Amino acid sequence: MTSTIVVLTEESLVDRDIENLRSLVGDTPVRFDVLVPADPGRNLLVDVLDNLSLLDFAQAFRDLTGGRPSKADEVKEAVTSLAESLEQLKAAGLEATGTVTGEDPVAAVVETAKRTSADQVVVITRPHAVEDTFRTDWANEAQHRLGVPVLHLYTGSGFIGES
């Protein structure tokens, strides 16, 4: 029987993310259901603080000076990220489907996990200092709402978030 793992990511999966997912499942037949939010619900002040904590001063400045994408651009970026992620997973020989979510990514994860009887949820994000510190990140929120394990990985690395 094939189990399901729901993957919530804020950007395209990269090779290291695929390796992490492959090592997570081993030879077990798994279907991945990938979710990419079109509106991640990010807060400008929190984004600036996150970027400053990561010493990404250029991005913090861009955020402050109006460098944020329009809603249409966010949807377009999410569709592209989803297509790239599905292509990466399928190229690695993994079964995957996916959707672009709306305003509440965690609600989408909960609904998808329940609908698919998912065995696990994996949240793959960049580090977010404020949310991670105060445990308000997507992985912690999903863990509180679901009865399945939630793994929080940082994109492009093997680092595990605190969820």
JSON list of C-alpha atoms in Angstrom, two decimals:
[
{"chain": "A", "resi": 1, "resn": "MET", "atom": "CA", "xyz": [0.00, 0.00, 0.00]},
{"chain": "A", "resi": 2, "resn": "THR", "atom": "CA", "xyz": [1.30, 3.43, -0.93]},
{"chain": "A", "resi": 3, "resn": "SER", "atom": "CA", "xyz": [1.39, 5.98, 1.85]},
{"chain": "A", "resi": 4, "resn": "THR", "atom": "CA", "xyz": [1.07, 9.73, 1.39]},
{"chain": "A", "resi": 5, "resn": "ILE", "atom": "CA", "xyz": [3.35, 12.49, 2.60]},
{"chain": "A", "resi": 6, "resn": "VAL", "atom": "CA", "xyz": [2.15, 16.08, 2.31]},
{"chain": "A", "resi": 7, "resn": "VAL", "atom": "CA", "xyz": [4.94, 18.56, 1.54]},
{"chain": "A", "resi": 8, "resn": "LEU", "atom": "CA", "xyz": [4.44, 22.27, 2.13]},
{"chain": "A", "resi": 9, "resn": "THR", "atom": "CA", "xyz": [7.14, 24.45, 0.59]},
{"chain": "A", "resi": 10, "resn": "GLU", "atom": "CA", "xyz": [7.42, 28.18, 0.08]},
{"chain": "A", "resi": 11, "resn": "GLU", "atom": "CA", "xyz": [9.67, 27.87, -2.98]},
{"chain": "A", "resi": 12, "resn": "SER", "atom": "CA", "xyz": [10.84, 25.33, -5.56]},
{"chain": "A", "resi": 13, "resn": "LEU", "atom": "CA", "xyz": [12.38, 22.19, -4.14]},
{"chain": "A", "resi": 14, "resn": "VAL", "atom": "CA", "xyz": [16.09, 21.87, -4.87]},
{"chain": "A", "resi": 15, "resn": "ASP", "atom": "CA", "xyz": [18.27, 18.77, -5.26]},
{"chain": "A", "resi": 16, "resn": "ARG", "atom": "CA", "xyz": [19.09, 18.61, -1.54]},
{"chain": "A", "resi": 17, "resn": "ASP", "atom": "CA", "xyz": [15.39, 18.76, -0.65]},
{"chain": "A", "resi": 18, "resn": "ILE", "atom": "CA", "xyz": [14.72, 15.84, -3.01]},
{"chain": "A", "resi": 19, "resn": "GLU", "atom": "CA", "xyz": [17.60, 13.89, -1.42]},
{"chain": "A", "resi": 20, "resn": "ASN", "atom": "CA", "xyz": [16.14, 14.56, 2.04]},
{"chain": "A", "resi": 21, "resn": "LEU", "atom": "CA", "xyz": [12.69, 13.37, 0.97]},
{"chain": "A", "resi": 22, "resn": "ARG", "atom": "CA", "xyz": [14.16, 10.27, -0.71]},
{"chain": "A", "resi": 23, "resn": "SER", "atom": "CA", "xyz": [16.17, 9.39, 2.41]},
{"chain": "A", "resi": 24, "resn": "LEU", "atom": "CA", "xyz": [13.07, 9.91, 4.54]},
{"chain": "A", "resi": 25, "resn": "VAL", "atom": "CA", "xyz": [11.10, 7.25, 2.65]},
{"chain": "A", "resi": 26, "resn": "GLY", "atom": "CA", "xyz": [13.84, 4.86, 1.57]},
{"chain": "A", "resi": 27, "resn": "ASP", "atom": "CA", "xyz": [12.36, 2.10, -0.59]},
{"chain": "A", "resi": 28, "resn": "THR", "atom": "CA", "xyz": [8.83, 2.49, 0.81]},
{"chain": "A", "resi": 29, "resn": "PRO", "atom": "CA", "xyz": [6.26, 3.30, -1.87]},
{"chain": "A", "resi": 30, "resn": "VAL", "atom": "CA", "xyz": [5.12, 6.86, -1.17]},
{"chain": "A", "resi": 31, "resn": "ARG", "atom": "CA", "xyz": [3.09, 9.46, -2.98]},
{"chain": "A", "resi": 32, "resn": "PHE", "atom": "CA", "xyz": [3.99, 13.08, -2.29]},
{"chain": "A", "resi": 33, "resn": "ASP", "atom": "CA", "xyz": [1.28, 15.74, -2.34]},
{"chain": "A", "resi": 34, "resn": "VAL", "atom": "CA", "xyz": [3.10, 19.07, -2.72]},
{"chain": "A", "resi": 35, "resn": "LEU", "atom": "CA", "xyz": [1.52, 22.36, -1.66]},
{"chain": "A", "resi": 36, "resn": "VAL", "atom": "CA", "xyz": [2.91, 25.78, -2.58]},
{"chain": "A", "resi": 37, "resn": "PRO", "atom": "CA", "xyz": [1.14, 28.84, -1.18]},
{"chain": "A", "resi": 38, "resn": "ALA", "atom": "CA", "xyz": [0.32, 31.66, -3.60]},
{"chain": "A", "resi": 39, "resn": "ASP", "atom": "CA", "xyz": [-0.13, 33.96, -0.62]},
{"chain": "A", "resi": 40, "resn": "PRO", "atom": "CA", "xyz": [2.17, 32.90, 2.20]},
{"chain": "A", "resi": 41, "resn": "GLY", "atom": "CA", "xyz": [0.63, 35.49, 4.54]},
{"chain": "A", "resi": 42, "resn": "ARG", "atom": "CA", "xyz": [3.98, 37.05, 5.32]},
{"chain": "A", "resi": 43, "resn": "ASN", "atom": "CA", "xyz": [4.22, 40.13, 7.53]},
{"chain": "A", "resi": 44, "resn": "LEU", "atom": "CA", "xyz": [6.49, 42.96, 6.33]},
{"chain": "A", "resi": 45, "resn": "LEU", "atom": "CA", "xyz": [8.01, 43.65, 9.75]},
{"chain": "A", "resi": 46, "resn": "VAL", "atom": "CA", "xyz": [8.63, 39.96, 10.43]},
{"chain": "A", "resi": 47, "resn": "ASP", "atom": "CA", "xyz": [10.20, 39.53, 6.98]},
{"chain": "A", "resi": 48, "resn": "VAL", "atom": "CA", "xyz": [12.55, 42.46, 7.60]},
{"chain": "A", "resi": 49, "resn": "LEU", "atom": "CA", "xyz": [13.55, 41.05, 11.01]},
{"chain": "A", "resi": 50, "resn": "ASP", "atom": "CA", "xyz": [14.08, 37.58, 9.50]},
{"chain": "A", "resi": 51, "resn": "ASN", "atom": "CA", "xyz": [16.31, 39.01, 6.77]},
{"chain": "A", "resi": 52, "resn": "LEU", "atom": "CA", "xyz": [18.29, 41.11, 9.24]},
{"chain": "A", "resi": 53, "resn": "SER", "atom": "CA", "xyz": [18.82, 38.09, 11.50]},
{"chain": "A", "resi": 54, "resn": "LEU", "atom": "CA", "xyz": [20.22, 36.20, 8.49]},
{"chain": "A", "resi": 55, "resn": "LEU", "atom": "CA", "xyz": [22.40, 39.21, 7.59]},
{"chain": "A", "resi": 56, "resn": "ASP", "atom": "CA", "xyz": [20.54, 39.60, 4.29]},
{"chain": "A", "resi": 57, "resn": "PHE", "atom": "CA", "xyz": [20.56, 43.38, 4.41]},
{"chain": "A", "resi": 58, "resn": "ALA", "atom": "CA", "xyz": [19.81, 43.77, 0.69]},
{"chain": "A", "resi": 59, "resn": "GLN", "atom": "CA", "xyz": [16.57, 41.79, 0.94]},
{"chain": "A", "resi": 60, "resn": "ALA", "atom": "CA", "xyz": [15.56, 43.64, 4.11]},
{"chain": "A", "resi": 61, "resn": "PHE", "atom": "CA", "xyz": [16.06, 46.92, 2.27]},
{"chain": "A", "resi": 62, "resn": "ARG", "atom": "CA", "xyz": [14.06, 45.67, -0.75]},
{"chain": "A", "resi": 63, "resn": "ASP", "atom": "CA", "xyz": [11.23, 44.62, 1.57]},
{"chain": "A", "resi": 64, "resn": "LEU", "atom": "CA", "xyz": [11.17, 48.05, 3.20]},
{"chain": "A", "resi": 65, "resn": "THR", "atom": "CA", "xyz": [11.28, 49.99, -0.06]},
{"chain": "A", "resi": 66, "resn": "GLY", "atom": "CA", "xyz": [8.36, 48.21, -1.70]},
{"chain": "A", "resi": 67, "resn": "GLY", "atom": "CA", "xyz": [10.09, 45.31, -3.37]},
{"chain": "A", "resi": 68, "resn": "ARG", "atom": "CA", "xyz": [7.19, 42.99, -2.58]},
{"chain": "A", "resi": 69, "resn": "PRO", "atom": "CA", "xyz": [5.46, 41.18, -5.46]},
{"chain": "A", "resi": 70, "resn": "SER", "atom": "CA", "xyz": [1.87, 41.82, -6.49]},
{"chain": "A", "resi": 71, "resn": "LYS", "atom": "CA", "xyz": [-0.78, 39.14, -5.85]},
{"chain": "A", "resi": 72, "resn": "ALA", "atom": "CA", "xyz": [-0.68, 38.16, -9.54]},
{"chain": "A", "resi": 73, "resn": "ASP", "atom": "CA", "xyz": [3.10, 37.78, -9.36]},
{"chain": "A", "resi": 74, "resn": "GLU", "atom": "CA", "xyz": [2.81, 35.69, -6.19]},
{"chain": "A", "resi": 75, "resn": "VAL", "atom": "CA", "xyz": [0.38, 33.31, -7.93]},
{"chain": "A", "resi": 76, "resn": "LYS", "atom": "CA", "xyz": [2.61, 33.09, -11.00]},
{"chain": "A", "resi": 77, "resn": "GLU", "atom": "CA", "xyz": [5.65, 32.38, -8.81]},
{"chain": "A", "resi": 78, "resn": "ALA", "atom": "CA", "xyz": [3.75, 29.69, -6.85]},
{"chain": "A", "resi": 79, "resn": "VAL", "atom": "CA", "xyz": [2.62, 27.96, -10.06]},
{"chain": "A", "resi": 80, "resn": "THR", "atom": "CA", "xyz": [6.21, 27.98, -11.34]},
{"chain": "A", "resi": 81, "resn": "SER", "atom": "CA", "xyz": [7.57, 26.68, -8.01]},
{"chain": "A", "resi": 82, "resn": "LEU", "atom": "CA", "xyz": [5.01, 23.88, -7.96]},
{"chain": "A", "resi": 83, "resn": "ALA", "atom": "CA", "xyz": [5.78, 22.83, -11.55]},
{"chain": "A", "resi": 84, "resn": "GLU", "atom": "CA", "xyz": [9.54, 22.84, -10.89]},
{"chain": "A", "resi": 85, "resn": "SER", "atom": "CA", "xyz": [9.10, 20.86, -7.65]},
{"chain": "A", "resi": 86, "resn": "LEU", "atom": "CA", "xyz": [6.91, 18.22, -9.29]},
{"chain": "A", "resi": 87, "resn": "GLU", "atom": "CA", "xyz": [9.37, 17.93, -12.16]},
{"chain": "A", "resi": 88, "resn": "GLN", "atom": "CA", "xyz": [12.26, 17.43, -9.70]},
{"chain": "A", "resi": 89, "resn": "LEU", "atom": "CA", "xyz": [10.38, 14.77, -7.74]},
{"chain": "A", "resi": 90, "resn": "LYS", "atom": "CA", "xyz": [9.31, 12.88, -10.86]},
{"chain": "A", "resi": 91, "resn": "ALA", "atom": "CA", "xyz": [12.85, 13.07, -12.29]},
{"chain": "A", "resi": 92, "resn": "ALA", "atom": "CA", "xyz": [14.02, 11.41, -9.08]},
{"chain": "A", "resi": 93, "resn": "GLY", "atom": "CA", "xyz": [11.51, 8.59, -9.66]},
{"chain": "A", "resi": 94, "resn": "LEU", "atom": "CA", "xyz": [9.12, 9.72, -6.94]},
{"chain": "A", "resi": 95, "resn": "GLU", "atom": "CA", "xyz": [5.35, 9.85, -7.39]},
{"chain": "A", "resi": 96, "resn": "ALA", "atom": "CA", "xyz": [4.04, 13.37, -6.86]},
{"chain": "A", "resi": 97, "resn": "THR", "atom": "CA", "xyz": [1.02, 15.58, -7.38]},
{"chain": "A", "resi": 98, "resn": "GLY", "atom": "CA", "xyz": [0.43, 19.07, -6.11]},
{"chain": "A", "resi": 99, "resn": "THR", "atom": "CA", "xyz": [-1.58, 22.24, -5.87]},
{"chain": "A", "resi": 100, "resn": "VAL", "atom": "CA", "xyz": [-1.18, 25.94, -5.26]},
{"chain": "A", "resi": 101, "resn": "THR", "atom": "CA", "xyz": [-2.87, 26.99, -2.02]},
{"chain": "A", "resi": 102, "resn": "GLY", "atom": "CA", "xyz": [-4.58, 30.20, -1.01]},
{"chain": "A", "resi": 103, "resn": "GLU", "atom": "CA", "xyz": [-4.21, 32.49, 1.97]},
{"chain": "A", "resi": 104, "resn": "ASP", "atom": "CA", "xyz": [-3.82, 29.92, 4.76]},
{"chain": "A", "resi": 105, "resn": "PRO", "atom": "CA", "xyz": [-1.13, 27.34, 3.93]},
{"chain": "A", "resi": 106, "resn": "VAL", "atom": "CA", "xyz": [-1.54, 25.50, 7.24]},
{"chain": "A", "resi": 107, "resn": "ALA", "atom": "CA", "xyz": [-5.29, 25.07, 6.71]},
{"chain": "A", "resi": 108, "resn": "ALA", "atom": "CA", "xyz": [-4.50, 23.67, 3.25]},
{"chain": "A", "resi": 109, "resn": "VAL", "atom": "CA", "xyz": [-2.03, 21.21, 4.79]},
{"chain": "A", "resi": 110, "resn": "VAL", "atom": "CA", "xyz": [-4.58, 20.08, 7.38]},
{"chain": "A", "resi": 111, "resn": "GLU", "atom": "CA", "xyz": [-7.30, 19.63, 4.75]},
{"chain": "A", "resi": 112, "resn": "THR", "atom": "CA", "xyz": [-4.97, 17.77, 2.37]},
{"chain": "A", "resi": 113, "resn": "ALA", "atom": "CA", "xyz": [-3.55, 15.56, 5.13]},
{"chain": "A", "resi": 114, "resn": "LYS", "atom": "CA", "xyz": [-7.04, 14.56, 6.24]},
{"chain": "A", "resi": 115, "resn": "ARG", "atom": "CA", "xyz": [-8.37, 14.07, 2.69]},
{"chain": "A", "resi": 116, "resn": "THR", "atom": "CA", "xyz": [-5.43, 11.87, 1.67]},
{"chain": "A", "resi": 117, "resn": "SER", "atom": "CA", "xyz": [-5.04, 10.12, 5.04]},
{"chain": "A", "resi": 118, "resn": "ALA", "atom": "CA", "xyz": [-1.42, 11.30, 5.04]},
{"chain": "A", "resi": 119, "resn": "ASP", "atom": "CA", "xyz": [1.06, 9.48, 7.22]},
{"chain": "A", "resi": 120, "resn": "GLN", "atom": "CA", "xyz": [3.32, 12.48, 7.60]},
{"chain": "A", "resi": 121, "resn": "VAL", "atom": "CA", "xyz": [3.75, 16.17, 6.75]},
{"chain": "A", "resi": 122, "resn": "VAL", "atom": "CA", "xyz": [7.05, 17.76, 5.73]},
{"chain": "A", "resi": 123, "resn": "VAL", "atom": "CA", "xyz": [7.39, 21.54, 5.79]},
{"chain": "A", "resi": 124, "resn": "ILE", "atom": "CA", "xyz": [10.34, 22.91, 3.81]},
{"chain": "A", "resi": 125, "resn": "THR", "atom": "CA", "xyz": [11.10, 26.60, 4.32]},
{"chain": "A", "resi": 126, "resn": "ARG", "atom": "CA", "xyz": [13.91, 29.07, 4.60]},
{"chain": "A", "resi": 127, "resn": "PRO", "atom": "CA", "xyz": [14.85, 29.82, 8.21]},
{"chain": "A", "resi": 128, "resn": "HIS", "atom": "CA", "xyz": [12.47, 32.37, 9.71]},
{"chain": "A", "resi": 129, "resn": "ALA", "atom": "CA", "xyz": [14.08, 33.59, 12.92]},
{"chain": "A", "resi": 130, "resn": "VAL", "atom": "CA", "xyz": [11.02, 35.22, 14.44]},
{"chain": "A", "resi": 131, "resn": "GLU", "atom": "CA", "xyz": [8.53, 32.43, 13.68]},
{"chain": "A", "resi": 132, "resn": "ASP", "atom": "CA", "xyz": [10.98, 29.66, 14.55]},
{"chain": "A", "resi": 133, "resn": "THR", "atom": "CA", "xyz": [11.90, 31.31, 17.86]},
{"chain": "A", "resi": 134, "resn": "PHE", "atom": "CA", "xyz": [8.31, 31.85, 18.94]},
{"chain": "A", "resi": 135, "resn": "ARG", "atom": "CA", "xyz": [7.09, 28.56, 17.42]},
{"chain": "A", "resi": 136, "resn": "THR", "atom": "CA", "xyz": [4.58, 30.23, 15.14]},
{"chain": "A", "resi": 137, "resn": "ASP", "atom": "CA", "xyz": [6.02, 28.70, 11.97]},
{"chain": "A", "resi": 138, "resn": "TRP", "atom": "CA", "xyz": [3.95, 26.53, 9.63]},
{"chain": "A", "resi": 139, "resn": "ALA", "atom": "CA", "xyz": [5.38, 23.27, 10.99]},
{"chain": "A", "resi": 140, "resn": "ASN", "atom": "CA", "xyz": [4.46, 24.07, 14.58]},
{"chain": "A", "resi": 141, "resn": "GLU", "atom": "CA", "xyz": [1.00, 25.27, 13.58]},
{"chain": "A", "resi": 142, "resn": "ALA", "atom": "CA", "xyz": [0.40, 22.11, 11.53]},
{"chain": "A", "resi": 143, "resn": "GLN", "atom": "CA", "xyz": [1.67, 19.91, 14.38]},
{"chain": "A", "resi": 144, "resn": "HIS", "atom": "CA", "xyz": [-0.88, 21.48, 16.73]},
{"chain": "A", "resi": 145, "resn": "ARG", "atom": "CA", "xyz": [-3.76, 20.88, 14.29]},
{"chain": "A", "resi": 146, "resn": "LEU", "atom": "CA", "xyz": [-2.88, 17.37, 13.08]},
{"chain": "A", "resi": 147, "resn": "GLY", "atom": "CA", "xyz": [-2.40, 13.97, 14.61]},
{"chain": "A", "resi": 148, "resn": "VAL", "atom": "CA", "xyz": [0.45, 12.99, 12.26]},
{"chain": "A", "resi": 149, "resn": "PRO", "atom": "CA", "xyz": [4.18, 13.73, 12.52]},
{"chain": "A", "resi": 150, "resn": "VAL", "atom": "CA", "xyz": [5.36, 17.04, 11.06]},
{"chain": "A", "resi": 151, "resn": "LEU", "atom": "CA", "xyz": [8.99, 17.41, 10.01]},
{"chain": "A", "resi": 152, "resn": "HIS", "atom": "CA", "xyz": [10.38, 20.91, 9.43]},
{"chain": "A", "resi": 153, "resn": "LEU", "atom": "CA", "xyz": [13.39, 21.07, 7.10]},
{"chain": "A", "resi": 154, "resn": "TYR", "atom": "CA", "xyz": [15.27, 24.13, 5.94]},
{"chain": "A", "resi": 155, "resn": "THR", "atom": "CA", "xyz": [15.41, 24.35, 2.17]},
{"chain": "A", "resi": 156, "resn": "GLY", "atom": "CA", "xyz": [18.61, 23.25, 0.50]},
{"chain": "A", "resi": 157, "resn": "SER", "atom": "CA", "xyz": [20.09, 21.78, 3.68]},
{"chain": "A", "resi": 158, "resn": "GLY", "atom": "CA", "xyz": [19.78, 18.86, 6.02]},
{"chain": "A", "resi": 159, "resn": "PHE", "atom": "CA", "xyz": [18.98, 21.12, 8.96]},
{"chain": "A", "resi": 160, "resn": "ILE", "atom": "CA", "xyz": [15.84, 20.30, 10.89]},
{"chain": "A", "resi": 161, "resn": "GLY", "atom": "CA", "xyz": [13.70, 23.11, 12.28]},
{"chain": "A", "resi": 162, "resn": "GLU", "atom": "CA", "xyz": [12.33, 23.14, 15.80]},
{"chain": "A", "resi": 163, "resn": "SER", "atom": "CA", "xyz": [8.79, 21.81, 15.50]}
]
